PDB file of C-alpha atoms and ligand atoms in Angstrom:
ATOM      1  CA  MET A   1     -29.651  60.139 100.217  1.00 97.00           C
ATOM      2  CA  PHE A   2     -31.830  56.996  99.458  1.00 98.00           C
ATOM      3  CA  ILE A   3     -30.652  55.130  96.642  1.00 98.00           C
ATOM      4  CA  THR A   4     -32.586  51.846  95.348  1.00 98.00           C
ATOM      5  CA  PHE A   5     -31.583  49.305  92.907  1.00 98.00           C
ATOM      6  CA  GLU A   6     -34.087  47.525  90.689  1.00 98.00           C
ATOM      7  CA  GLY A   7     -34.230  45.300  87.788  1.00 95.00           C
ATOM      8  CA  SER A   8     -34.861  41.678  86.783  1.00 86.00           C
ATOM      9  CA  ASP A   9     -33.209  38.853  88.864  1.00 85.00           C
ATOM     10  CA  GLY A  10     -29.766  38.109  87.572  1.00 87.00           C
ATOM     11  CA  SER A  11     -29.206  41.869  86.576  1.00 91.00           C
ATOM     12  CA  GLY A  12     -26.202  42.081  89.018  1.00 93.00           C
ATOM     13  CA  LYS A  13     -27.930  44.656  91.516  1.00 95.00           C
ATOM     14  CA  SER A  14     -26.638  42.976  94.522  1.00 95.00           C
ATOM     15  CA  THR A  15     -23.042  43.330  93.278  1.00 96.00           C
ATOM     16  CA  GLN A  16     -23.445  46.756  92.064  1.00 98.00           C
ATOM     17  CA  ALA A  17     -25.040  48.031  95.250  1.00 98.00           C
ATOM     18  CA  GLU A  18     -22.110  46.468  97.163  1.00 98.00           C
ATOM     19  CA  LEU A  19     -19.493  48.058  94.980  1.00 98.00           C
ATOM     20  CA  LEU A  20     -21.318  51.697  95.281  1.00 98.00           C
ATOM     21  CA  ALA A  21     -21.414  51.334  98.944  1.00 98.00           C
ATOM     22  CA  ARG A  22     -17.736  50.433  99.211  1.00 98.00           C
ATOM     23  CA  SER A  23     -16.750  53.319  97.023  1.00 98.00           C
ATOM     24  CA  LEU A  24     -18.845  55.720  99.140  1.00 98.00           C
ATOM     25  CA  ARG A  25     -17.534  54.522 102.420  1.00 98.00           C
ATOM     26  CA  ARG A  26     -13.929  54.777 101.014  1.00 97.00           C
ATOM     27  CA  ALA A  27     -14.777  58.662 100.628  1.00 95.00           C
ATOM     28  CA  GLY A  28     -15.627  58.538 104.315  1.00 96.00           C
ATOM     29  CA  LEU A  29     -19.374  58.561 103.946  1.00 97.00           C
ATOM     30  CA  GLU A  30     -21.647  56.520 106.247  1.00 98.00           C
ATOM     31  CA  VAL A  31     -23.592  53.993 104.166  1.00 98.00           C
ATOM     32  CA  ILE A  32     -26.209  51.520 104.950  1.00 98.00           C
ATOM     33  CA  GLU A  33     -26.745  48.559 102.840  1.00 98.00           C
ATOM     34  CA  THR A  34     -30.077  46.885 103.033  1.00 98.00           C
ATOM     35  CA  ARG A  35     -32.257  44.628 100.968  1.00 98.00           C
ATOM     36  CA  GLU A  36     -36.015  43.905 100.421  1.00 98.00           C
ATOM     37  CA  PRO A  37     -37.793  41.871 101.335  1.00 98.00           C
ATOM     38  CA  GLY A  38     -36.187  42.110 104.636  1.00 98.00           C
ATOM     39  CA  GLY A  39     -33.562  44.706 105.853  1.00 98.00           C
ATOM     40  CA  SER A  40     -35.041  44.467 109.700  1.00 98.00           C
ATOM     41  CA  PRO A  41     -35.360  41.466 111.870  1.00 98.00           C
ATOM     42  CA  ARG A  42     -39.228  41.347 111.438  1.00 98.00           C
ATOM     43  CA  ALA A  43     -38.914  42.207 107.649  1.00 98.00           C
ATOM     44  CA  GLU A  44     -36.601  39.280 107.439  1.00 98.00           C
ATOM     45  CA  ALA A  45     -38.932  36.881 109.021  1.00 98.00           C
ATOM     46  CA  ILE A  46     -41.439  37.813 106.333  1.00 98.00           C
ATOM     47  CA  ARG A  47     -39.022  37.377 103.742  1.00 98.00           C
ATOM     48  CA  GLU A  48     -38.610  33.826 104.752  1.00 98.00           C
ATOM     49  CA  LEU A  49     -42.322  33.406 104.538  1.00 97.00           C
ATOM     50  CA  LEU A  50     -42.491  34.826 100.963  1.00 98.00           C
ATOM     51  CA  LEU A  51     -39.552  33.483  99.397  1.00 96.00           C
ATOM     52  CA  SER A  52     -40.078  29.901 100.552  1.00 96.00           C
ATOM     53  CA  GLY A  53     -43.541  30.103  98.981  1.00 94.00           C
ATOM     54  CA  LYS A  54     -45.150  29.514 102.425  1.00 96.00           C
ATOM     55  CA  ALA A  55     -47.207  32.724 101.953  1.00 96.00           C
ATOM     56  CA  ALA A  56     -48.243  31.639  98.275  1.00 95.00           C
ATOM     57  CA  PRO A  57     -51.435  29.711  99.320  1.00 97.00           C
ATOM     58  CA  PHE A  58     -52.940  32.896 100.746  1.00 97.00           C
ATOM     59  CA  GLY A  59     -52.613  34.394  97.253  1.00 97.00           C
ATOM     60  CA  ALA A  60     -51.233  37.547  95.482  1.00 97.00           C
ATOM     61  CA  PHE A  61     -53.149  40.085  97.549  1.00 98.00           C
ATOM     62  CA  ALA A  62     -52.067  38.512 100.831  1.00 98.00           C
ATOM     63  CA  GLU A  63     -48.470  38.592  99.330  1.00 98.00           C
ATOM     64  CA  THR A  64     -48.600  41.990  98.287  1.00 98.00           C
ATOM     65  CA  MET A  65     -49.757  43.123 101.858  1.00 98.00           C
ATOM     66  CA  LEU A  66     -46.715  40.998 103.401  1.00 98.00           C
ATOM     67  CA  PHE A  67     -44.235  42.807 101.000  1.00 98.00           C
ATOM     68  CA  ASN A  68     -45.618  46.073 102.335  1.00 98.00           C
ATOM     69  CA  ALA A  69     -45.873  44.867 105.945  1.00 98.00           C
ATOM     70  CA  ALA A  70     -42.268  43.966 105.590  1.00 98.00           C
ATOM     71  CA  ARG A  71     -41.237  47.546 104.079  1.00 99.00           C
ATOM     72  CA  ALA A  72     -43.166  49.385 106.953  1.00 98.00           C
ATOM     73  CA  ASP A  73     -41.073  47.642 109.411  1.00 98.00           C
ATOM     74  CA  HIS A  74     -37.802  48.261 107.295  1.00 98.00           C
ATOM     75  CA  LEU A  75     -38.705  51.789 106.800  1.00 99.00           C
ATOM     76  CA  ARG A  76     -39.239  52.272 110.488  1.00 98.00           C
ATOM     77  CA  ALA A  77     -36.446  50.277 112.106  1.00 98.00           C
ATOM     78  CA  THR A  78     -33.559  50.733 109.374  1.00 98.00           C
ATOM     79  CA  ILE A  79     -34.084  53.364 106.683  1.00 98.00           C
ATOM     80  CA  ARG A  80     -35.815  56.397 108.337  1.00 98.00           C
ATOM     81  CA  PRO A  81     -33.318  56.312 111.322  1.00 98.00           C
ATOM     82  CA  ALA A  82     -30.319  56.127 108.878  1.00 98.00           C
ATOM     83  CA  LEU A  83     -31.699  58.937 106.794  1.00 98.00           C
ATOM     84  CA  ALA A  84     -32.432  60.998 109.713  1.00 98.00           C
ATOM     85  CA  ARG A  85     -28.595  60.779 110.776  1.00 97.00           C
ATOM     86  CA  SER A  86     -27.728  61.629 106.870  1.00 97.00           C
ATOM     87  CA  ALA A  87     -26.303  58.280 106.161  1.00 98.00           C
ATOM     88  CA  ILE A  88     -26.642  57.238 102.529  1.00 98.00           C
ATOM     89  CA  VAL A  89     -29.080  54.298 102.453  1.00 98.00           C
ATOM     90  CA  ILE A  90     -28.332  51.798  99.426  1.00 98.00           C
ATOM     91  CA  CYS A  91     -31.350  49.405  99.249  1.00 98.00           C
ATOM     92  CA  ASP A  92     -31.445  46.268  96.886  1.00 98.00           C
ATOM     93  CA  ARG A  93     -35.037  46.328  95.644  1.00 98.00           C
ATOM     94  CA  PHE A  94     -37.797  48.524  97.012  1.00 98.00           C
ATOM     95  CA  ALA A  95     -41.329  49.521  96.158  1.00 98.00           C
ATOM     96  CA  ASP A  96     -40.753  49.436  92.394  1.00 98.00           C
ATOM     97  CA  SER A  97     -40.467  45.625  92.793  1.00 98.00           C
ATOM     98  CA  THR A  98     -43.907  45.405  94.369  1.00 98.00           C
ATOM     99  CA  ARG A  99     -45.152  47.408  91.368  1.00 97.00           C
ATOM    100  CA  ALA A 100     -43.379  45.217  89.013  1.00 97.00           C
ATOM    101  CA  TYR A 101     -43.694  41.703  90.320  1.00 96.00           C
ATOM    102  CA  GLN A 102     -47.008  41.853  92.158  1.00 97.00           C
ATOM    103  CA  GLY A 103     -48.482  43.962  89.426  1.00 96.00           C
ATOM    104  CA  VAL A 104     -47.194  41.673  86.629  1.00 91.00           C
ATOM    105  CA  LEU A 105     -47.095  38.190  88.259  1.00 87.00           C
ATOM    106  CA  GLY A 106     -49.877  38.835  90.912  1.00 93.00           C
ATOM    107  CA  LYS A 107     -52.108  40.897  88.404  1.00 95.00           C
ATOM    108  CA  ILE A 108     -52.709  43.232  91.536  1.00 98.00           C
ATOM    109  CA  GLY A 109     -54.164  46.435  90.178  1.00 97.00           C
ATOM    110  CA  ASP A 110     -52.145  49.617  89.981  1.00 95.00           C
ATOM    111  CA  ASP A 111     -54.454  51.691  92.109  1.00 97.00           C
ATOM    112  CA  LEU A 112     -54.025  49.055  95.143  1.00 98.00           C
ATOM    113  CA  LEU A 113     -50.339  49.119  94.610  1.00 98.00           C
ATOM    114  CA  ALA A 114     -50.270  52.928  94.592  1.00 97.00           C
ATOM    115  CA  ALA A 115     -52.417  53.078  97.661  1.00 98.00           C
ATOM    116  CA  ALA A 116     -50.301  50.743  99.560  1.00 98.00           C
ATOM    117  CA  GLU A 117     -46.905  52.387  98.668  1.00 98.00           C
ATOM    118  CA  ALA A 118     -48.356  55.797  99.529  1.00 98.00           C
ATOM    119  CA  ALA A 119     -49.662  54.692 102.706  1.00 98.00           C
ATOM    120  CA  VAL A 120     -46.410  52.684 103.510  1.00 98.00           C
ATOM    121  CA  VAL A 121     -43.623  54.723 101.789  1.00 98.00           C
ATOM    122  CA  GLY A 122     -45.198  58.119 102.400  1.00 97.00           C
ATOM    123  CA  ASP A 123     -42.500  60.944 101.954  1.00 96.00           C
ATOM    124  CA  THR A 124     -39.513  58.364 102.134  1.00 98.00           C
ATOM    125  CA  ALA A 125     -39.442  57.870  98.382  1.00 98.00           C
ATOM    126  CA  PRO A 126     -35.936  57.089  97.163  1.00 98.00           C
ATOM    127  CA  ASP A 127     -33.889  60.104  95.747  1.00 97.00           C
ATOM    128  CA  LEU A 128     -32.338  57.970  93.043  1.00 98.00           C
ATOM    129  CA  THR A 129     -33.413  54.472  91.502  1.00 98.00           C
ATOM    130  CA  ILE A 130     -31.022  52.795  89.456  1.00 98.00           C
ATOM    131  CA  ILE A 131     -32.821  50.071  87.089  1.00 98.00           C
ATOM    132  CA  LEU A 132     -30.588  47.701  85.639  1.00 98.00           C
ATOM    133  CA  ASP A 133     -31.956  46.470  82.501  1.00 97.00           C
ATOM    134  CA  LEU A 134     -31.617  43.171  80.624  1.00 96.00           C
ATOM    135  CA  PRO A 135     -33.087  41.488  77.616  1.00 95.00           C
ATOM    136  CA  ALA A 136     -35.481  38.674  79.031  1.00 93.00           C
ATOM    137  CA  ASP A 137     -33.628  35.974  77.084  1.00 92.00           C
ATOM    138  CA  VAL A 138     -30.372  37.072  78.972  1.00 93.00           C
ATOM    139  CA  THR A 139     -32.175  37.068  82.320  1.00 92.00           C
ATOM    140  CA  VAL A 140     -33.282  33.469  81.751  1.00 89.00           C
ATOM    141  CA  GLU A 141     -29.679  32.340  80.694  1.00 89.00           C
ATOM    142  CA  ARG A 142     -28.165  34.141  83.574  1.00 89.00           C
ATOM    143  CA  LEU A 143     -30.496  32.506  85.864  1.00 87.00           C
ATOM    144  CA  ARG A 144     -29.910  29.063  84.496  1.00 85.00           C
ATOM    145  CA  ALA A 145     -26.100  29.456  84.584  1.00 87.00           C
ATOM    146  CA  ARG A 146     -26.364  30.771  88.226  1.00 84.00           C
ATOM    147  CA  ARG A 147     -28.395  27.896  89.256  1.00 81.00           C
ATOM    148  CA  GLU A 148     -26.170  25.291  87.390  1.00 83.00           C
ATOM    149  CA  ALA A 149     -23.167  26.959  88.957  1.00 85.00           C
ATOM    150  CA  GLY A 150     -24.226  27.230  92.521  1.00 78.00           C
ATOM    151  CA  GLY A 151     -26.890  24.450  92.839  1.00 67.00           C
ATOM    152  CA  GLU A 152     -29.332  26.911  93.807  1.00 66.00           C
ATOM    153  CA  MET A 153     -33.004  26.621  93.713  1.00 60.00           C
ATOM    154  CA  SER A 154     -34.676  29.574  92.231  1.00 61.00           C
ATOM    155  CA  ASP A 155     -37.146  31.495  94.638  1.00 60.00           C
ATOM    156  CA  LYS A 156     -40.646  31.378  93.851  1.00 56.00           C
ATOM    157  CA  PHE A 157     -40.538  34.745  92.078  1.00 61.00           C
ATOM    158  CA  GLU A 158     -37.676  33.640  89.539  1.00 62.00           C
ATOM    159  CA  GLU A 159     -39.675  31.421  87.326  1.00 61.00           C
ATOM    160  CA  GLU A 160     -37.716  30.667  83.861  1.00 61.00           C
ATOM    161  CA  ALA A 161     -40.606  31.802  81.409  1.00 84.00           C
ATOM    162  CA  LEU A 162     -39.378  34.183  78.898  1.00 88.00           C
ATOM    163  CA  ALA A 163     -42.742  35.848  78.779  1.00 90.00           C
ATOM    164  CA  HIS A 164     -42.687  36.649  82.596  1.00 90.00           C
ATOM    165  CA  HIS A 165     -39.073  38.226  82.249  1.00 93.00           C
ATOM    166  CA  GLU A 166     -40.287  40.223  79.419  1.00 94.00           C
ATOM    167  CA  ALA A 167     -43.320  41.665  81.240  1.00 95.00           C
ATOM    168  CA  LEU A 168     -41.316  42.207  84.381  1.00 95.00           C
ATOM    169  CA  ARG A 169     -38.713  44.135  82.109  1.00 96.00           C
ATOM    170  CA  HIS A 170     -41.200  46.237  80.639  1.00 96.00           C
ATOM    171  CA  ALA A 171     -42.890  47.151  83.990  1.00 96.00           C
ATOM    172  CA  PHE A 172     -39.548  48.394  85.091  1.00 97.00           C
ATOM    173  CA  LEU A 173     -38.925  50.467  81.906  1.00 97.00           C
ATOM    174  CA  ASP A 174     -42.602  51.819  82.493  1.00 97.00           C
ATOM    175  CA  ILE A 175     -41.787  52.807  85.988  1.00 97.00           C
ATOM    176  CA  ALA A 176     -38.813  54.672  84.821  1.00 98.00           C
ATOM    177  CA  ALA A 177     -40.678  56.330  82.035  1.00 98.00           C
ATOM    178  CA  ARG A 178     -43.233  57.769  84.785  1.00 97.00           C
ATOM    179  CA  ALA A 179     -40.556  58.849  87.216  1.00 97.00           C
ATOM    180  CA  PRO A 180     -37.723  60.115  85.034  1.00 97.00           C
ATOM    181  CA  ALA A 181     -36.336  62.434  87.623  1.00 96.00           C
ATOM    182  CA  ARG A 182     -35.844  59.606  90.053  1.00 97.00           C
ATOM    183  CA  CYS A 183     -35.033  56.691  87.663  1.00 98.00           C
ATOM    184  CA  VAL A 184     -32.054  56.026  85.837  1.00 98.00           C
ATOM    185  CA  VAL A 185     -32.121  52.957  83.499  1.00 98.00           C
ATOM    186  CA  LEU A 186     -28.890  51.427  82.781  1.00 97.00           C
ATOM    187  CA  SER A 187     -27.752  48.298  80.629  1.00 97.00           C
ATOM    188  CA  ALA A 188     -26.767  45.336  82.627  1.00 96.00           C
ATOM    189  CA  GLN A 189     -24.864  43.927  79.656  1.00 95.00           C
ATOM    190  CA  THR A 190     -21.833  46.199  80.321  1.00 95.00           C
ATOM    191  CA  SER A 191     -18.911  45.043  82.256  1.00 96.00           C
ATOM    192  CA  VAL A 192     -19.166  45.035  86.280  1.00 97.00           C
ATOM    193  CA  GLU A 193     -16.343  47.766  86.390  1.00 97.00           C
ATOM    194  CA  GLU A 194     -17.801  49.790  83.805  1.00 97.00           C
ATOM    195  CA  LEU A 195     -21.402  49.642  85.310  1.00 98.00           C
ATOM    196  CA  ALA A 196     -20.002  50.443  88.630  1.00 98.00           C
ATOM    197  CA  GLN A 197     -18.144  53.653  87.342  1.00 98.00           C
ATOM    198  CA  ALA A 198     -21.344  54.727  85.689  1.00 98.00           C
ATOM    199  CA  ILE A 199     -23.213  54.341  88.738  1.00 98.00           C
ATOM    200  CA  LEU A 200     -20.634  56.122  90.727  1.00 98.00           C
ATOM    201  CA  ARG A 201     -20.719  59.024  88.613  1.00 97.00           C
ATOM    202  CA  LEU A 202     -24.535  59.203  88.717  1.00 96.00           C
ATOM    203  CA  VAL A 203     -24.343  59.361  92.587  1.00 97.00           C
ATOM    204  CA  GLU A 204     -21.587  61.930  92.533  1.00 94.00           C
ATOM    205  CA  GLU A 205     -23.746  64.084  90.381  1.00 93.00           C
ATOM    206  CA  ARG A 206     -26.678  63.677  92.743  1.00 92.00           C
ATOM    207  CA  LEU A 207     -24.553  64.152  95.961  1.00 91.00           C
ATOM    208  CA  GLY A 208     -23.229  67.447  94.360  1.00 86.00           C
ATOM    209  CA  THR A 209     -20.104  68.166  92.511  1.00 50.00           C
ATOM    210  CA  ASP A 210     -17.700  69.234  95.445  1.00 43.00           C
ATOM    211  CA  ARG A 211     -18.562  66.161  97.602  1.00 47.00           C
ATOM    212  CA  GLY A 212     -18.662  63.829  94.496  1.00 42.00           C
ATOM    213  CA  ARG A 213     -14.968  64.786  93.448  1.00 45.00           C
ATOM    214  CA  SER A 214     -13.698  63.297  96.690  1.00 49.00           C
ATOM    215  CA  VAL A 215     -15.294  59.819  95.893  1.00 54.00           C
ATOM    216  CA  PRO A 216     -12.453  57.495  94.670  1.00 52.00           C
ATOM    217  CA  ARG A 217     -13.500  55.299  91.800  1.00 50.00           C
ATOM    218  CA  PRO A 218     -13.987  51.630  92.442  1.00 49.00           C
ATOM    219  CA  SER A 219     -10.759  49.650  92.045  1.00 47.00           C
ATOM    220  CA  ARG A 220     -10.662  47.037  89.151  1.00 44.00           C
ATOM    221  CA  SER A 221      -9.753  44.081  91.269  1.00 43.00           C
ATOM    222  CA  SER A 222     -11.927  41.181  92.347  1.00 41.00           C
ATOM    223  CA  ASP A 223     -14.600  43.227  93.824  1.00 40.00           C
ATOM    224  CA  ALA A 224     -16.638  42.218  91.070  1.00 39.00           C
ATOM    225  CA  ARG A 225     -17.651  39.029  92.290  1.00 42.00           C
ATOM    226  CA  PRO A 226     -21.583  38.492  92.491  1.00 43.00           C
ATOM    227  CA  ARG A 227     -22.766  37.915  95.730  1.00 44.00           C
ATOM    228  CA  ARG A 228     -26.176  36.017  96.643  1.00 44.00           C
ATOM    229  CA  ARG A 229     -27.544  36.768 100.125  1.00 42.00           C
ATOM    230  CA  ARG A 230     -29.838  33.967 101.144  1.00 38.00           C
TER     231      ARG A 230
HETATM  232  P1  TYD B 301     -33.830  38.120  96.034  1.00 86.60           P
HETATM  233  O1  TYD B 301     -33.053  36.878  96.497  1.00 86.60           O
HETATM  234  O2  TYD B 301     -33.282  39.256  96.857  1.00 86.60           O
HETATM  235  O3  TYD B 301     -33.321  38.248  94.593  1.00 86.60           O
HETATM  236  P2  TYD B 301     -32.694  39.205  93.555  1.00 86.60           P
HETATM  237  O4  TYD B 301     -31.311  38.946  93.637  1.00 86.60           O
HETATM  238  O5  TYD B 301     -33.413  38.898  92.480  1.00 86.60           O
HETATM  239  O6  TYD B 301     -33.062  40.777  94.284  1.00 86.60           O
HETATM  240  O7  TYD B 301     -35.375  37.731  96.113  1.00 86.60           O
HETATM  241  C1  TYD B 301     -36.180  38.795  96.085  1.00 86.60           C
HETATM  242  C2  TYD B 301     -37.202  38.249  95.215  1.00 86.60           C
HETATM  243  O8  TYD B 301     -38.520  38.785  95.665  1.00 86.60           O
HETATM  244  C3  TYD B 301     -37.124  38.636  93.894  1.00 86.60           C
HETATM  245  O9  TYD B 301     -37.436  37.411  92.735  1.00 86.60           O
HETATM  246  C4  TYD B 301     -38.352  39.824  93.486  1.00 86.60           C
HETATM  247  C5  TYD B 301     -39.274  39.316  94.492  1.00 86.60           C
HETATM  248  N1  TYD B 301     -39.740  40.669  95.126  1.00 86.60           N
HETATM  249  C6  TYD B 301     -41.225  40.711  95.067  1.00 86.60           C
HETATM  250  O10 TYD B 301     -41.933  40.063  94.265  1.00 86.60           O
HETATM  251  N2  TYD B 301     -41.925  41.947  95.375  1.00 86.60           N
HETATM  252  C7  TYD B 301     -41.080  42.791  96.157  1.00 86.60           C
HETATM  253  O11 TYD B 301     -41.719  43.772  96.625  1.00 86.60           O
HETATM  254  C8  TYD B 301     -39.918  42.535  96.320  1.00 86.60           C
HETATM  255  C9  TYD B 301     -39.037  43.594  97.137  1.00 86.60           C
HETATM  256  C10 TYD B 301     -39.295  41.523  95.849  1.00 86.60           C
END
């Protein structure tokens, strides 16, 4: 099973991906946690190029191709081998992020994005995509708080403009509306534990009831700490 997490920056995707992986592992399942851009050594090198802004001078088209080049290697080196041995793959961002970010921020046309996605992803589309949804003003506030707390720099794709986050939010909601069998939109304004339980229930349903029943609930402990992977 291939599960992806999508949504705005600061929506808690990484934390939820990690909690889900932990719950499924406790149930004895093999889980591969991965992320985009990145997820394989070559794709991680491209990540550095993209998030540092070094690729920016080449323009939005080139960035779109780089996200796709990274994805092609990630699929080849990490995702497809894991799925082939029946592991569960949990990926923090995937092709929907290209549709949303490069579509909205880079103004890359849908036809081009769809063609690149078809060529790179092919049959390896996610079985389930969890979109964590946040109003744009909450996103802006969370990003500001996160930076102030951690002294972190925002990456190139995390500008603070409200209109930018509003457009990204609608891009993800639009993707969900077009692919209702694959995508589930959940509010990222509920508590970390509640959200983790809702996500686990969804995954249990998709895995099939018998197997799902054996998956224990996440503990209400300090598991909930957000983690940034830079
Ligand atoms: P990351 O630090 O992983 O941020 P987040 O915690 O929000 O996932 O940085 C990934 C950034 O790259 C994020 O701002 C979104 C952007 N991105 C794209 O623009 N296109 C893509 O295809 C992907 C996968 C990510």
